[in-house]
CSV table of N, CA and C in Angstrom, one decimal:
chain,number,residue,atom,x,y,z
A,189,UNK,N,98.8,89.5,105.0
A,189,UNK,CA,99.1,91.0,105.0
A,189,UNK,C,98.6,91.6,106.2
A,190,UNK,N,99.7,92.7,106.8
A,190,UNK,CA,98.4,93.5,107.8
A,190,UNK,C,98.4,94.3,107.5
A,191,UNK,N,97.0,94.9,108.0
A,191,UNK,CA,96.6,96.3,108.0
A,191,UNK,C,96.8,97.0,109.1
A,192,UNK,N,98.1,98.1,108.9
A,192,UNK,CA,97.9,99.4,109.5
A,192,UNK,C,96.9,100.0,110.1
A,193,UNK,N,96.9,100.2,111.8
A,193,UNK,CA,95.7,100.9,111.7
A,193,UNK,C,95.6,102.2,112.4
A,194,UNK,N,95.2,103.0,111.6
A,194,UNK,CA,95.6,104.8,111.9
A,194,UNK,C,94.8,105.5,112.6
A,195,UNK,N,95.4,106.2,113.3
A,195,UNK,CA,94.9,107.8,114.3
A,195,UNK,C,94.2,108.7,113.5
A,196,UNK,N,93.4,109.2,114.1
A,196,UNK,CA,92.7,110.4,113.3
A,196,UNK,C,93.2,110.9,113.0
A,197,UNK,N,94.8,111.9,113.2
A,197,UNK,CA,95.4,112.5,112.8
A,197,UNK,C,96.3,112.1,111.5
A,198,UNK,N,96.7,110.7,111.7
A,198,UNK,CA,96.7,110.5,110.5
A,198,UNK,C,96.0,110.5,109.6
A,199,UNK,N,94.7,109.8,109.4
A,199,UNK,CA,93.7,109.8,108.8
A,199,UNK,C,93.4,111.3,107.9
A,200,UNK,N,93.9,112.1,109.0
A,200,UNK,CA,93.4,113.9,108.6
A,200,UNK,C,94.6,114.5,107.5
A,201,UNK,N,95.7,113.8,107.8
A,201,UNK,CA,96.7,114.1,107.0
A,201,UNK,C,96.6,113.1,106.1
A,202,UNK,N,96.5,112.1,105.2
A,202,UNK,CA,96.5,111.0,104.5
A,202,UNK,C,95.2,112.0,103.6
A,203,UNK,N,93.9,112.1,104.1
A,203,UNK,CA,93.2,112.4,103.3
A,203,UNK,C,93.1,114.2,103.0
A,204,UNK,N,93.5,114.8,103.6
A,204,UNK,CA,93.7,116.2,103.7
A,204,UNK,C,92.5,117.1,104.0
A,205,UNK,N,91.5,116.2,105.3
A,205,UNK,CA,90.4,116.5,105.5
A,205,UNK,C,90.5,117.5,106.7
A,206,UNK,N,89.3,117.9,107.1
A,206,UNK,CA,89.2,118.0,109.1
A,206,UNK,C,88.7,117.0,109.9
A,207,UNK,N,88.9,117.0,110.8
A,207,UNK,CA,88.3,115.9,111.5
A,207,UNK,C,86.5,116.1,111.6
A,208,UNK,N,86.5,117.2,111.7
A,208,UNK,CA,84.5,117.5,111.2
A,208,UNK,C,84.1,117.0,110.0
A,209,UNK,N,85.3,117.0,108.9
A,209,UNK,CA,84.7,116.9,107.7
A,209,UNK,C,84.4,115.2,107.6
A,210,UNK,N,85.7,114.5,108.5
A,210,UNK,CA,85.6,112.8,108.3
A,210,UNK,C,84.2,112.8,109.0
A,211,UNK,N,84.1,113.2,110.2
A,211,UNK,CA,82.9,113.0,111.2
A,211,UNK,C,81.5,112.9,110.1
A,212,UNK,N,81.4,114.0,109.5
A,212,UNK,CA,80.2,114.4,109.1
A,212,UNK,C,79.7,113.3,107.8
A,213,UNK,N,81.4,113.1,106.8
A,213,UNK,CA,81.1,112.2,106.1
A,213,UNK,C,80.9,110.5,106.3
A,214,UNK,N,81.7,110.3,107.6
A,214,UNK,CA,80.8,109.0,108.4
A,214,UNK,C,78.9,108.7,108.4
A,215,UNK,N,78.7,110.3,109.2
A,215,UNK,CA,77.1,110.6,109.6
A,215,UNK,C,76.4,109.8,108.1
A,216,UNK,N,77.0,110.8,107.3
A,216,UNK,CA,76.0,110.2,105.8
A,216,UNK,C,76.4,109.3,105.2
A,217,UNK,N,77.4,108.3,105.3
A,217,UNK,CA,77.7,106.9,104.9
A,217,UNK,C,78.5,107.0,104.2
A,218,UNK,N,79.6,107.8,103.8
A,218,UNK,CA,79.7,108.3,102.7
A,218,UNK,C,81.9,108.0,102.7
A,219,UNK,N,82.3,107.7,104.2
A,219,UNK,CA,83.4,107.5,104.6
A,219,UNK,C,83.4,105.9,105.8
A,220,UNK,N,85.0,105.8,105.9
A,220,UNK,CA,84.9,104.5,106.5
A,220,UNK,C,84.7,104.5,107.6
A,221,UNK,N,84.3,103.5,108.7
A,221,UNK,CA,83.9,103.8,110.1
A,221,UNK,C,85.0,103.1,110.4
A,222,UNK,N,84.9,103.7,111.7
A,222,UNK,CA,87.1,103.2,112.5
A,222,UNK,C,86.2,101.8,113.1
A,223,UNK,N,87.5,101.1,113.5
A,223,UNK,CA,87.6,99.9,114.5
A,223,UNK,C,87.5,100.3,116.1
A,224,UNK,N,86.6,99.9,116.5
A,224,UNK,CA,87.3,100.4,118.2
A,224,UNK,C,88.0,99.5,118.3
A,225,UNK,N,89.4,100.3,119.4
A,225,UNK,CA,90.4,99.4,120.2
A,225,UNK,C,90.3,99.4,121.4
A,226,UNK,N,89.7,100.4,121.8
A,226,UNK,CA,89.8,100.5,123.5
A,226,UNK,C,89.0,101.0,124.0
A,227,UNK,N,88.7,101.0,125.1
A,227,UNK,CA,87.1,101.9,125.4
A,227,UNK,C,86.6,103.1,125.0
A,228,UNK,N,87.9,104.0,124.6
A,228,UNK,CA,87.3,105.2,124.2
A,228,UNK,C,88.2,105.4,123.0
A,229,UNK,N,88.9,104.4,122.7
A,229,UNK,CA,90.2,105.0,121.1
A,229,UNK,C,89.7,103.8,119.8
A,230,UNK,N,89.4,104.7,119.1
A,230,UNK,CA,89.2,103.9,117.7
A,230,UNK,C,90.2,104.1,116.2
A,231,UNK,N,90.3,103.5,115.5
A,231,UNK,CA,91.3,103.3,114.8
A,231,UNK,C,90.9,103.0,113.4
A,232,UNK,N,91.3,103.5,112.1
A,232,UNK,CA,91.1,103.1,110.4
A,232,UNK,C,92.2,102.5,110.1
A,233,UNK,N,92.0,101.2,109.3
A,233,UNK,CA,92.4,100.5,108.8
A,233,UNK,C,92.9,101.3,107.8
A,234,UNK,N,94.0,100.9,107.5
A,234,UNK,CA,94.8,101.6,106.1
A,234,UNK,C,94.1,101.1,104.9
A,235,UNK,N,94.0,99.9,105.0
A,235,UNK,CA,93.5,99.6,103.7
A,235,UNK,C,91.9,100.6,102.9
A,236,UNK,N,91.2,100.6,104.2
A,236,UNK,CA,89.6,101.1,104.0
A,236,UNK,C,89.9,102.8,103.2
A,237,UNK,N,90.8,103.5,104.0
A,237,UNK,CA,91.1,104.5,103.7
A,237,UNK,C,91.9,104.5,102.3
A,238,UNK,N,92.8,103.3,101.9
A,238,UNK,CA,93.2,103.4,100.5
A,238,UNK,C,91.9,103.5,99.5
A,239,UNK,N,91.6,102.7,100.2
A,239,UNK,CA,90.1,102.3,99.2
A,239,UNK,C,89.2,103.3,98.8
A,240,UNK,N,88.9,104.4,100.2
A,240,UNK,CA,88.4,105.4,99.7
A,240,UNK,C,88.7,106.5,98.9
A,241,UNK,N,89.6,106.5,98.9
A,241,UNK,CA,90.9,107.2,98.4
A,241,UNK,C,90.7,107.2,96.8
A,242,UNK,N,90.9,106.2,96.5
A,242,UNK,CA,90.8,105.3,95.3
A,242,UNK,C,90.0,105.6,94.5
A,243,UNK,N,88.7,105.1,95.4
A,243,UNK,CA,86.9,105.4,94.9
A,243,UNK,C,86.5,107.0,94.5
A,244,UNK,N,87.4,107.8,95.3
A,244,UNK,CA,87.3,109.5,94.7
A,244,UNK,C,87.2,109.4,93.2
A,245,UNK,N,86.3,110.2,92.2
A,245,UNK,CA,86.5,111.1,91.5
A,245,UNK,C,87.6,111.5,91.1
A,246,UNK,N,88.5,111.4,89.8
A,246,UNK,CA,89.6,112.3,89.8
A,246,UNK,C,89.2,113.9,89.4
A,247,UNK,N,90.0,114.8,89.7
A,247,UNK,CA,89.6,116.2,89.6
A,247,UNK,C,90.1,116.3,88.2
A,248,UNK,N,89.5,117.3,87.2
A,248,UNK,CA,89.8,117.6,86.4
A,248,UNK,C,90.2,118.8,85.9
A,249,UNK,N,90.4,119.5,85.1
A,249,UNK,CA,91.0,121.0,84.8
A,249,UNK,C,91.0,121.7,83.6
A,250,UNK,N,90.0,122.4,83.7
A,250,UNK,CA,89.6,123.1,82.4
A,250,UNK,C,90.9,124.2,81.6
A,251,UNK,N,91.8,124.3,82.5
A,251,UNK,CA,93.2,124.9,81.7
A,251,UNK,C,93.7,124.0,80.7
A,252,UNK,N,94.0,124.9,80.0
A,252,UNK,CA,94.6,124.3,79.0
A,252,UNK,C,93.9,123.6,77.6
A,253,UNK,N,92.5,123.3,78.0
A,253,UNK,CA,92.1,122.9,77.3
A,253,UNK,C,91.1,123.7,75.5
A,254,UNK,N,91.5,124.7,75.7
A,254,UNK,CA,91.1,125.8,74.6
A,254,UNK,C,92.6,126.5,74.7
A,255,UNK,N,93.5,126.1,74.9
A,255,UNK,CA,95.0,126.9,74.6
A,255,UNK,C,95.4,127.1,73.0
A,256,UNK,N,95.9,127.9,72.2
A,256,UNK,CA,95.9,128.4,71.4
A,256,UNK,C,97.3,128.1,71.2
């Protein structure tokens, strides 16, 4: 199998973050760290990003739930 490996910008659209927000949650461990490819361009594996993806919390929704 290969893995795709994505631009920040994709990354920022896939997860619906900012690029500060991936940054910050790299800092605290908390997101995936890219691959470097080239001296200054690094790259996420699609799969890592499914994965964290995945790992989320589903959100929940207090509507509806006392509906009458």
């Amino acid at each position: 199998m290969h893995d795709r490996l994505l631009r920040r910008r994709e990354v920022e659209r896939i997860t619906g973050m900012s690029r500060a927000s991936i940054y910050r949650l790299m800092q605290e461990g908390d997101f995936p760290r890219p691959v470097k490819v080239g001296s200054t361009a690094v790259r996420w594996k699609e799969s890592d990003i499914a994965a964290w993806i995945e790992s989320r919390p589903v959100a929940t929704s207090e509507l509806g739930s006392n509906a009458a």
